[in-house]
mmCIF file of C-alpha atoms and ligand atoms in Angstrom:
data_model
loop_
_atom_site.group_PDB
_atom_site.id
_atom_site.type_symbol
_atom_site.label_atom_id
_atom_site.label_comp_id
_atom_site.label_asym_id
_atom_site.label_seq_id
_atom_site.Cartn_x
_atom_site.Cartn_y
_atom_site.Cartn_z
ATOM 1 C CA UNK A 1 -0.035 -20.021 -7.618
ATOM 2 C CA UNK A 2 3.512 -19.057 -7.104
ATOM 3 C CA UNK A 3 6.039 -18.645 -9.806
ATOM 4 C CA UNK A 4 9.132 -19.514 -7.866
ATOM 5 C CA UNK A 5 12.433 -18.023 -8.894
ATOM 6 C CA UNK A 6 10.985 -16.344 -11.969
ATOM 7 C CA UNK A 7 13.015 -13.437 -13.246
ATOM 8 C CA UNK A 8 15.985 -13.979 -10.891
ATOM 9 C CA UNK A 9 19.330 -14.687 -12.543
ATOM 10 C CA UNK A 10 22.045 -17.004 -11.286
ATOM 11 C CA UNK A 11 25.682 -16.230 -11.992
ATOM 12 C CA UNK A 12 28.456 -18.327 -10.445
ATOM 13 C CA UNK A 13 26.046 -19.618 -7.811
ATOM 14 C CA UNK A 14 25.007 -16.107 -6.740
ATOM 15 C CA UNK A 15 21.379 -15.179 -7.316
ATOM 16 C CA UNK A 16 21.005 -11.650 -8.641
ATOM 17 C CA UNK A 17 17.586 -10.185 -7.894
ATOM 18 C CA UNK A 18 15.792 -8.482 -10.790
ATOM 19 C CA UNK A 19 16.120 -4.712 -10.893
ATOM 20 C CA UNK A 20 12.349 -4.243 -10.611
ATOM 21 C CA UNK A 21 10.313 -5.704 -7.744
ATOM 22 C CA UNK A 22 6.714 -4.626 -7.345
ATOM 23 C CA UNK A 23 3.968 -5.847 -5.076
ATOM 24 C CA UNK A 24 0.265 -5.999 -4.362
ATOM 25 C CA UNK A 25 -0.598 -5.780 -0.667
ATOM 26 C CA UNK A 26 -4.298 -6.312 0.017
ATOM 27 C CA UNK A 27 -5.746 -6.340 3.527
ATOM 28 C CA UNK A 28 -7.828 -9.493 4.089
ATOM 29 C CA UNK A 29 -10.934 -7.596 5.114
ATOM 30 C CA UNK A 30 -13.109 -9.089 2.375
ATOM 31 C CA UNK A 31 -13.023 -10.323 -1.225
ATOM 32 C CA UNK A 32 -11.425 -8.273 -4.011
ATOM 33 C CA UNK A 33 -13.748 -5.809 -5.742
ATOM 34 C CA UNK A 34 -13.300 -3.965 -9.010
ATOM 35 C CA UNK A 35 -11.280 -1.190 -7.300
ATOM 36 C CA UNK A 36 -8.778 -3.487 -5.594
ATOM 37 C CA UNK A 37 -8.387 -5.637 -8.697
ATOM 38 C CA UNK A 38 -7.740 -2.451 -10.674
ATOM 39 C CA UNK A 39 -4.761 -1.660 -8.390
ATOM 40 C CA UNK A 40 -3.583 -5.284 -8.528
ATOM 41 C CA UNK A 41 -3.703 -5.303 -12.330
ATOM 42 C CA UNK A 42 -1.830 -1.997 -12.686
ATOM 43 C CA UNK A 43 0.993 -3.104 -10.395
ATOM 44 C CA UNK A 44 1.126 -6.524 -12.122
ATOM 45 C CA UNK A 45 1.345 -4.987 -15.607
ATOM 46 C CA UNK A 46 4.006 -2.518 -14.513
ATOM 47 C CA UNK A 47 6.130 -5.316 -13.003
ATOM 48 C CA UNK A 48 5.722 -7.684 -15.940
ATOM 49 C CA UNK A 49 6.311 -4.963 -18.535
ATOM 50 C CA UNK A 50 9.574 -4.170 -16.718
ATOM 51 C CA UNK A 51 10.420 -7.895 -16.694
ATOM 52 C CA UNK A 52 10.532 -7.716 -12.934
ATOM 53 C CA UNK A 53 9.031 -9.639 -10.048
ATOM 54 C CA UNK A 54 5.526 -9.149 -8.721
ATOM 55 C CA UNK A 55 5.088 -10.144 -5.087
ATOM 56 C CA UNK A 56 1.958 -10.701 -3.071
ATOM 57 C CA UNK A 57 1.746 -9.548 0.529
ATOM 58 C CA UNK A 58 -1.252 -10.039 2.766
ATOM 59 C CA UNK A 59 -1.547 -7.073 5.132
ATOM 60 C CA UNK A 60 -3.099 -9.051 7.966
ATOM 61 C CA UNK A 61 -1.753 -7.311 11.074
ATOM 62 C CA UNK A 62 -5.073 -5.808 12.078
ATOM 63 C CA UNK A 63 -6.684 -8.929 13.508
ATOM 64 C CA UNK A 64 -9.752 -6.908 14.493
ATOM 65 C CA UNK A 65 -10.527 -6.171 10.840
ATOM 66 C CA UNK A 66 -9.415 -9.433 9.219
ATOM 67 C CA UNK A 67 -12.253 -11.536 7.828
ATOM 68 C CA UNK A 68 -11.778 -15.329 8.142
ATOM 69 C CA UNK A 69 -11.191 -16.908 4.733
ATOM 70 C CA UNK A 70 -10.631 -13.576 2.961
ATOM 71 C CA UNK A 71 -6.930 -14.246 2.255
ATOM 72 C CA UNK A 72 -7.724 -17.492 0.449
ATOM 73 C CA UNK A 73 -10.511 -15.865 -1.521
ATOM 74 C CA UNK A 74 -8.147 -13.078 -2.602
ATOM 75 C CA UNK A 75 -5.515 -15.611 -3.729
ATOM 76 C CA UNK A 76 -8.102 -17.593 -5.708
ATOM 77 C CA UNK A 77 -9.444 -14.472 -7.397
ATOM 78 C CA UNK A 78 -5.964 -13.358 -8.452
ATOM 79 C CA UNK A 79 -5.356 -16.809 -9.941
ATOM 80 C CA UNK A 80 -8.690 -16.752 -11.773
ATOM 81 C CA UNK A 81 -7.584 -13.498 -13.396
ATOM 82 C CA UNK A 82 -4.176 -14.908 -14.337
ATOM 83 C CA UNK A 83 -2.404 -12.581 -11.921
ATOM 84 C CA UNK A 84 0.206 -15.078 -10.763
ATOM 85 C CA UNK A 85 2.720 -13.798 -8.264
ATOM 86 C CA UNK A 86 6.361 -14.693 -7.728
ATOM 87 C CA UNK A 87 7.762 -16.339 -4.589
ATOM 88 C CA UNK A 88 5.768 -17.422 -1.542
ATOM 89 C CA UNK A 89 2.961 -15.203 -0.268
ATOM 90 C CA UNK A 90 4.248 -12.854 2.438
ATOM 91 C CA UNK A 91 1.964 -12.663 5.491
ATOM 92 C CA UNK A 92 2.631 -9.693 7.768
ATOM 93 C CA UNK A 93 1.402 -11.626 10.789
ATOM 94 C CA UNK A 94 4.407 -13.970 10.393
ATOM 95 C CA UNK A 95 6.896 -11.104 10.567
ATOM 96 C CA UNK A 96 6.239 -9.463 13.934
ATOM 97 C CA UNK A 97 9.916 -9.542 14.935
ATOM 98 C CA UNK A 98 10.738 -7.217 12.005
ATOM 99 C CA UNK A 99 8.427 -4.521 13.384
ATOM 100 C CA UNK A 100 9.797 -4.883 16.912
ATOM 101 C CA UNK A 101 13.326 -4.353 15.601
ATOM 102 C CA UNK A 102 12.260 -1.226 13.707
ATOM 103 C CA UNK A 103 10.512 0.190 16.794
ATOM 104 C CA UNK A 104 13.628 -0.433 18.839
ATOM 105 C CA UNK A 105 15.754 1.339 16.264
ATOM 106 C CA UNK A 106 13.470 4.385 16.364
ATOM 107 C CA UNK A 107 13.319 4.300 20.154
ATOM 108 C CA UNK A 108 17.114 4.359 20.344
ATOM 109 C CA UNK A 109 16.983 7.638 18.435
ATOM 110 C CA UNK A 110 14.475 8.989 21.004
ATOM 111 C CA UNK A 111 11.918 9.330 18.248
ATOM 112 C CA UNK A 112 9.076 7.472 19.988
ATOM 113 C CA UNK A 113 6.792 8.515 22.814
ATOM 114 C CA UNK A 114 3.798 6.933 24.519
ATOM 115 C CA UNK A 115 0.421 8.561 23.933
ATOM 116 C CA UNK A 116 -2.645 8.008 26.110
ATOM 117 C CA UNK A 117 -4.984 10.304 24.191
ATOM 118 C CA UNK A 118 -8.260 8.669 23.239
ATOM 119 C CA UNK A 119 -9.653 8.782 19.721
ATOM 120 C CA UNK A 120 -12.913 10.165 21.135
ATOM 121 C CA UNK A 121 -11.108 12.946 22.976
ATOM 122 C CA UNK A 122 -9.120 13.934 19.878
ATOM 123 C CA UNK A 123 -12.225 13.957 17.671
ATOM 124 C CA UNK A 124 -13.894 16.233 20.223
ATOM 125 C CA UNK A 125 -10.826 18.509 20.274
ATOM 126 C CA UNK A 126 -10.667 18.816 16.478
ATOM 127 C CA UNK A 127 -14.416 19.414 16.163
ATOM 128 C CA UNK A 128 -13.961 22.689 17.991
ATOM 129 C CA UNK A 129 -11.139 23.839 15.747
ATOM 130 C CA UNK A 130 -11.049 24.568 12.022
ATOM 131 C CA UNK A 131 -8.432 23.028 9.763
ATOM 132 C CA UNK A 132 -6.991 19.546 9.383
ATOM 133 C CA UNK A 133 -7.057 17.112 12.306
ATOM 134 C CA UNK A 134 -3.339 17.033 13.124
ATOM 135 C CA UNK A 135 -2.319 15.531 16.462
ATOM 136 C CA UNK A 136 -1.760 18.507 18.803
ATOM 137 C CA UNK A 137 1.116 16.796 20.636
ATOM 138 C CA UNK A 138 -0.542 16.577 24.081
ATOM 139 C CA UNK A 139 1.636 13.636 25.156
ATOM 140 C CA UNK A 140 4.821 14.725 23.348
ATOM 141 C CA UNK A 141 6.612 16.049 26.404
ATOM 142 C CA UNK A 142 4.731 14.247 29.197
ATOM 143 C CA UNK A 143 5.953 11.448 31.401
ATOM 144 C CA UNK A 144 3.370 8.716 30.968
ATOM 145 C CA UNK A 145 3.307 5.922 33.601
ATOM 146 C CA UNK A 146 4.356 2.643 31.921
ATOM 147 C CA UNK A 147 1.340 0.733 33.177
ATOM 148 C CA UNK A 148 -1.211 2.938 31.414
ATOM 149 C CA UNK A 149 -2.440 1.551 28.091
ATOM 150 C CA UNK A 150 -0.779 3.686 25.455
ATOM 151 C CA UNK A 151 -0.077 4.000 21.760
ATOM 152 C CA UNK A 152 3.409 4.806 20.408
ATOM 153 C CA UNK A 153 3.814 7.907 18.274
ATOM 154 C CA UNK A 154 6.792 9.069 16.267
ATOM 155 C CA UNK A 155 8.113 12.594 16.723
ATOM 156 C CA UNK A 156 7.985 14.324 13.367
ATOM 157 C CA UNK A 157 10.482 17.047 12.570
ATOM 158 C CA UNK A 158 10.056 20.407 10.892
ATOM 159 C CA UNK A 159 11.319 19.114 7.522
ATOM 160 C CA UNK A 160 10.077 18.890 3.937
ATOM 161 C CA UNK A 161 9.417 15.472 2.466
ATOM 162 C CA UNK A 162 9.345 15.438 -1.339
ATOM 163 C CA UNK A 163 8.834 12.719 -3.895
ATOM 164 C CA UNK A 164 8.226 12.447 -7.588
ATOM 165 C CA UNK A 165 5.222 10.314 -8.376
ATOM 166 C CA UNK A 166 5.440 8.834 -11.864
ATOM 167 C CA UNK A 167 1.843 9.694 -12.663
ATOM 168 C CA UNK A 168 0.883 12.488 -10.307
ATOM 169 C CA UNK A 169 4.133 14.506 -10.515
ATOM 170 C CA UNK A 170 6.086 16.264 -7.773
ATOM 171 C CA UNK A 171 4.735 16.294 -4.208
ATOM 172 C CA UNK A 172 6.199 18.086 -1.223
ATOM 173 C CA UNK A 173 4.995 18.721 2.330
ATOM 174 C CA UNK A 174 6.292 19.621 5.756
ATOM 175 C CA UNK A 175 5.792 16.370 7.646
ATOM 176 C CA UNK A 176 5.302 18.021 11.035
ATOM 177 C CA UNK A 177 2.932 20.758 9.930
ATOM 178 C CA UNK A 178 0.958 18.702 7.430
ATOM 179 C CA UNK A 179 0.735 15.396 9.316
ATOM 180 C CA UNK A 180 2.066 15.753 12.860
ATOM 181 C CA UNK A 181 3.269 12.939 15.103
ATOM 182 C CA UNK A 182 1.599 9.752 13.880
ATOM 183 C CA UNK A 183 0.969 6.392 15.495
ATOM 184 C CA UNK A 184 3.303 3.443 14.893
ATOM 185 C CA UNK A 185 1.825 1.058 17.448
ATOM 186 C CA UNK A 186 -1.787 1.304 18.469
ATOM 187 C CA UNK A 187 -3.091 1.156 22.022
ATOM 188 C CA UNK A 188 -4.487 -2.326 21.246
ATOM 189 C CA UNK A 189 -0.866 -3.368 20.418
ATOM 190 C CA UNK A 190 -1.476 -3.630 16.672
ATOM 191 C CA UNK A 191 1.464 -2.343 14.596
ATOM 192 C CA UNK A 192 0.236 0.545 12.489
ATOM 193 C CA UNK A 193 0.054 0.219 8.719
ATOM 194 C CA UNK A 194 2.595 3.045 8.172
ATOM 195 C CA UNK A 195 5.372 1.228 9.990
ATOM 196 C CA UNK A 196 4.533 -2.258 8.723
ATOM 197 C CA UNK A 197 4.464 -1.216 5.072
ATOM 198 C CA UNK A 198 7.890 0.459 5.270
ATOM 199 C CA UNK A 199 9.503 -2.500 7.015
ATOM 200 C CA UNK A 200 7.881 -5.034 4.657
ATOM 201 C CA UNK A 201 8.728 -3.142 1.477
ATOM 202 C CA UNK A 202 12.331 -3.184 2.669
ATOM 203 C CA UNK A 203 12.375 -6.894 3.513
ATOM 204 C CA UNK A 204 10.707 -7.781 0.205
ATOM 205 C CA UNK A 205 13.260 -5.571 -1.612
ATOM 206 C CA UNK A 206 10.473 -3.659 -3.326
ATOM 207 C CA UNK A 207 11.757 -1.084 -5.798
ATOM 208 C CA UNK A 208 8.481 0.550 -6.795
ATOM 209 C CA UNK A 209 5.068 0.907 -5.172
ATOM 210 C CA UNK A 210 2.059 1.055 -7.503
ATOM 211 C CA UNK A 211 -1.181 1.659 -5.595
ATOM 212 C CA UNK A 212 -4.300 3.831 -5.402
ATOM 213 C CA UNK A 213 -4.079 7.589 -5.076
ATOM 214 C CA UNK A 214 -6.062 7.339 -1.835
ATOM 215 C CA UNK A 215 -2.766 6.217 -0.237
ATOM 216 C CA UNK A 216 -0.720 9.135 -1.538
ATOM 217 C CA UNK A 217 -0.883 11.013 1.783
ATOM 218 C CA UNK A 218 0.599 7.988 3.523
ATOM 219 C CA UNK A 219 3.639 8.208 1.280
ATOM 220 C CA UNK A 220 4.986 11.240 3.174
ATOM 221 C CA UNK A 221 4.844 9.318 6.455
ATOM 222 C CA UNK A 222 6.397 6.254 4.879
ATOM 223 C CA UNK A 223 9.281 8.217 3.375
ATOM 224 C CA UNK A 224 9.869 9.905 6.741
ATOM 225 C CA UNK A 225 10.066 6.480 8.382
ATOM 226 C CA UNK A 226 12.384 5.127 5.665
ATOM 227 C CA UNK A 227 14.724 8.058 6.310
ATOM 228 C CA UNK A 228 14.697 7.528 10.084
ATOM 229 C CA UNK A 229 15.302 3.802 9.655
ATOM 230 C CA UNK A 230 18.071 4.388 7.091
ATOM 231 C CA UNK A 231 16.230 2.432 4.375
ATOM 232 C CA UNK A 232 16.621 2.965 0.627
ATOM 233 C CA UNK A 233 14.024 5.160 -1.109
ATOM 234 C CA UNK A 234 11.395 3.640 -3.407
ATOM 235 C CA UNK A 235 9.719 4.855 -6.570
ATOM 236 C CA UNK A 236 6.004 5.581 -6.448
ATOM 237 C CA UNK A 237 3.139 5.454 -8.874
ATOM 238 C CA UNK A 238 -0.260 6.360 -7.479
ATOM 239 C CA UNK A 239 -3.036 5.440 -9.847
ATOM 240 C CA UNK A 240 -6.583 6.844 -9.936
ATOM 241 C CA UNK A 241 -9.236 5.049 -7.911
ATOM 242 C CA UNK A 242 -12.573 3.724 -9.119
ATOM 243 C CA UNK A 243 -15.565 5.514 -7.629
ATOM 244 C CA UNK A 244 -19.266 4.698 -7.415
ATOM 245 C CA UNK A 245 -22.199 6.817 -8.629
ATOM 246 C CA UNK A 246 -21.865 9.029 -5.540
ATOM 247 C CA UNK A 247 -18.177 9.673 -6.225
ATOM 248 C CA UNK A 248 -17.051 7.489 -3.282
ATOM 249 C CA UNK A 249 -14.078 5.164 -3.721
ATOM 250 C CA UNK A 250 -15.132 1.528 -4.075
ATOM 251 C CA UNK A 251 -14.184 -0.204 -0.857
ATOM 252 C CA UNK A 252 -14.921 -3.255 1.216
ATOM 253 C CA UNK A 253 -16.277 -0.990 3.958
ATOM 254 C CA UNK A 254 -19.004 0.226 1.611
ATOM 255 C CA UNK A 255 -19.647 -3.336 0.426
ATOM 256 C CA UNK A 256 -18.441 -2.953 -3.154
ATOM 257 C CA UNK A 257 -19.430 -6.008 -5.201
ATOM 258 C CA UNK A 258 -16.827 -8.771 -5.241
ATOM 259 C CA UNK A 259 -15.317 -9.689 -8.619
ATOM 260 C CA UNK A 260 -15.961 -13.297 -9.613
ATOM 261 C CA UNK A 261 -14.085 -15.840 -11.747
ATOM 262 C CA UNK A 262 -17.101 -16.577 -13.963
ATOM 263 C CA UNK A 263 -16.916 -13.201 -15.662
ATOM 264 C CA UNK A 264 -13.112 -12.887 -15.487
ATOM 265 C CA UNK A 265 -12.557 -12.245 -19.238
ATOM 266 C CA UNK A 266 -15.237 -9.581 -19.380
ATOM 267 C CA UNK A 267 -14.074 -7.903 -16.132
ATOM 268 C CA UNK A 268 -10.435 -7.938 -17.187
ATOM 269 C CA UNK A 269 -11.253 -6.255 -20.486
ATOM 270 C CA UNK A 270 -13.286 -3.647 -18.607
ATOM 271 C CA UNK A 271 -10.370 -2.988 -16.263
ATOM 272 C CA UNK A 272 -8.021 -2.492 -19.213
ATOM 273 C CA UNK A 273 -10.481 0.049 -20.608
ATOM 274 C CA UNK A 274 -10.649 1.790 -17.210
ATOM 275 C CA UNK A 275 -6.829 1.815 -17.142
ATOM 276 C CA UNK A 276 -7.056 3.775 -20.402
ATOM 277 C CA UNK A 277 -5.077 1.126 -22.300
ATOM 278 C CA UNK A 278 -7.566 0.961 -25.231
ATOM 279 C CA UNK A 279 -7.652 -2.844 -25.614
ATOM 280 C CA UNK A 280 -9.083 -4.054 -28.938
ATOM 281 C CA UNK A 281 -12.806 -4.816 -28.640
ATOM 282 C CA UNK A 282 -12.387 -8.405 -29.892
ATOM 283 C CA UNK A 283 -10.067 -9.135 -26.945
ATOM 284 C CA UNK A 284 -13.019 -8.960 -24.529
ATOM 285 C CA UNK A 285 -13.936 -12.589 -25.235
ATOM 286 C CA UNK A 286 -10.364 -13.877 -25.153
ATOM 287 C CA UNK A 287 -9.082 -15.941 -22.198
ATOM 288 C CA UNK A 288 -7.477 -13.909 -19.405
ATOM 289 C CA UNK A 289 -3.912 -14.993 -20.197
ATOM 290 C CA UNK A 290 -4.260 -13.842 -23.797
ATOM 291 C CA UNK A 291 -5.612 -10.489 -22.612
ATOM 292 C CA UNK A 292 -2.777 -10.141 -20.106
ATOM 293 C CA UNK A 293 -0.157 -10.909 -22.775
ATOM 294 C CA UNK A 294 -1.590 -8.136 -24.925
ATOM 295 C CA UNK A 295 -1.733 -5.795 -21.919
ATOM 296 C CA UNK A 296 1.888 -6.438 -20.871
ATOM 297 C CA UNK A 297 3.116 -5.843 -24.403
ATOM 298 C CA UNK A 298 1.115 -2.641 -24.797
ATOM 299 C CA UNK A 299 1.289 -1.326 -21.197
ATOM 300 C CA UNK A 300 1.530 2.441 -21.135
ATOM 301 C CA UNK A 301 1.100 3.878 -17.618
ATOM 302 C CA UNK A 302 1.329 7.429 -19.038
ATOM 303 C CA UNK A 303 -2.219 6.909 -20.287
ATOM 304 C CA UNK A 304 -3.253 7.076 -16.620
ATOM 305 C CA UNK A 305 -2.029 10.684 -16.363
ATOM 306 C CA UNK A 306 -5.082 11.768 -18.280
ATOM 307 C CA UNK A 307 -7.599 10.618 -15.681
ATOM 308 C CA UNK A 308 -8.328 11.188 -11.969
ATOM 309 C CA UNK A 309 -11.105 9.216 -10.328
ATOM 310 C CA UNK A 310 -12.824 6.759 -12.644
ATOM 311 C CA UNK A 311 -16.525 5.960 -12.593
ATOM 312 C CA UNK A 312 -17.276 2.297 -12.178
HETATM 313 N N1 LIG B 1 -3.099 -2.990 2.572
HETATM 314 C C1 LIG B 1 -3.402 -1.684 2.040
HETATM 315 C C2 LIG B 1 -4.834 -1.660 1.540
HETATM 316 O O1 LIG B 1 -5.419 -2.708 1.303
HETATM 317 C C3 LIG B 1 -2.516 -1.282 0.878
HETATM 318 C C4 LIG B 1 -1.101 -1.144 1.260
HETATM 319 C C5 LIG B 1 -0.197 -0.496 0.227
HETATM 320 O O2 LIG B 1 -0.382 -0.720 -0.974
HETATM 321 O O3 LIG B 1 0.693 0.218 0.635
HETATM 322 O O4 LIG B 1 -5.386 -0.585 1.397
#
């Protein structure tokens, strides 16, 4: 369900966007599980508590990983939990021209180069060397014939990228030494997540990203891209992730159980407990909208500072 126009103001015929715009950006690779709903709920509560907008984006560029019907299932689950978004759903696959423009802009700055290295070859290379698997730059200064299938990498520079995460604190890293030249367009022509997310956050006028701490490393790459594309900086809040008994993050790849509408009230209450919001016990039987109203009113993201990974 969309909540069109909510939270925008109109003055003299000019629509003023709200000062806070957040988003939830699931990949349609399967139904939502407790871990993804946890991230959705945190970003929803943060947006609503700030009286801002909460947008929904479906990260569906990777057609090899998309599961038919998953987008609709995700939308239905969010509705069942009362997590109604503002505006129309944003599908990445409808925005391919935006990514082309960004690539062109980076190419004009001579920041892109074709790379014909294979994943297998790079894995083999890194196996023989200790330390993190940073791209060794084999193709950086090569002339690659146009007709060879290639990925596009961005040249990283020897610079520090720093950001202040609202929960995790100050982070700083040398983008070149810590991450190396990363891929923006894959050999199979799929636009890489790092580029798409930066371009989309800009087009959706996102002001703050609330997502799982497993994506914190990506933030350095995304800030580097924002700088190169001349885009405004965002605020970040990386929340803990939910892990299983083995300490692994719940994910669709490991077939985490999907959350269902039948137990929505119970699950929502459990998520509020996991978010360290201390909801009253009696709220566990209340309808989802009543629970959400309580949660918006009492939302305190600082409570998340006290926890890292959370057991399911
Ligand atoms: N689509 C990404 C995922 O499902 C999240 C993107 C983001 O929040 O930046 O993991």
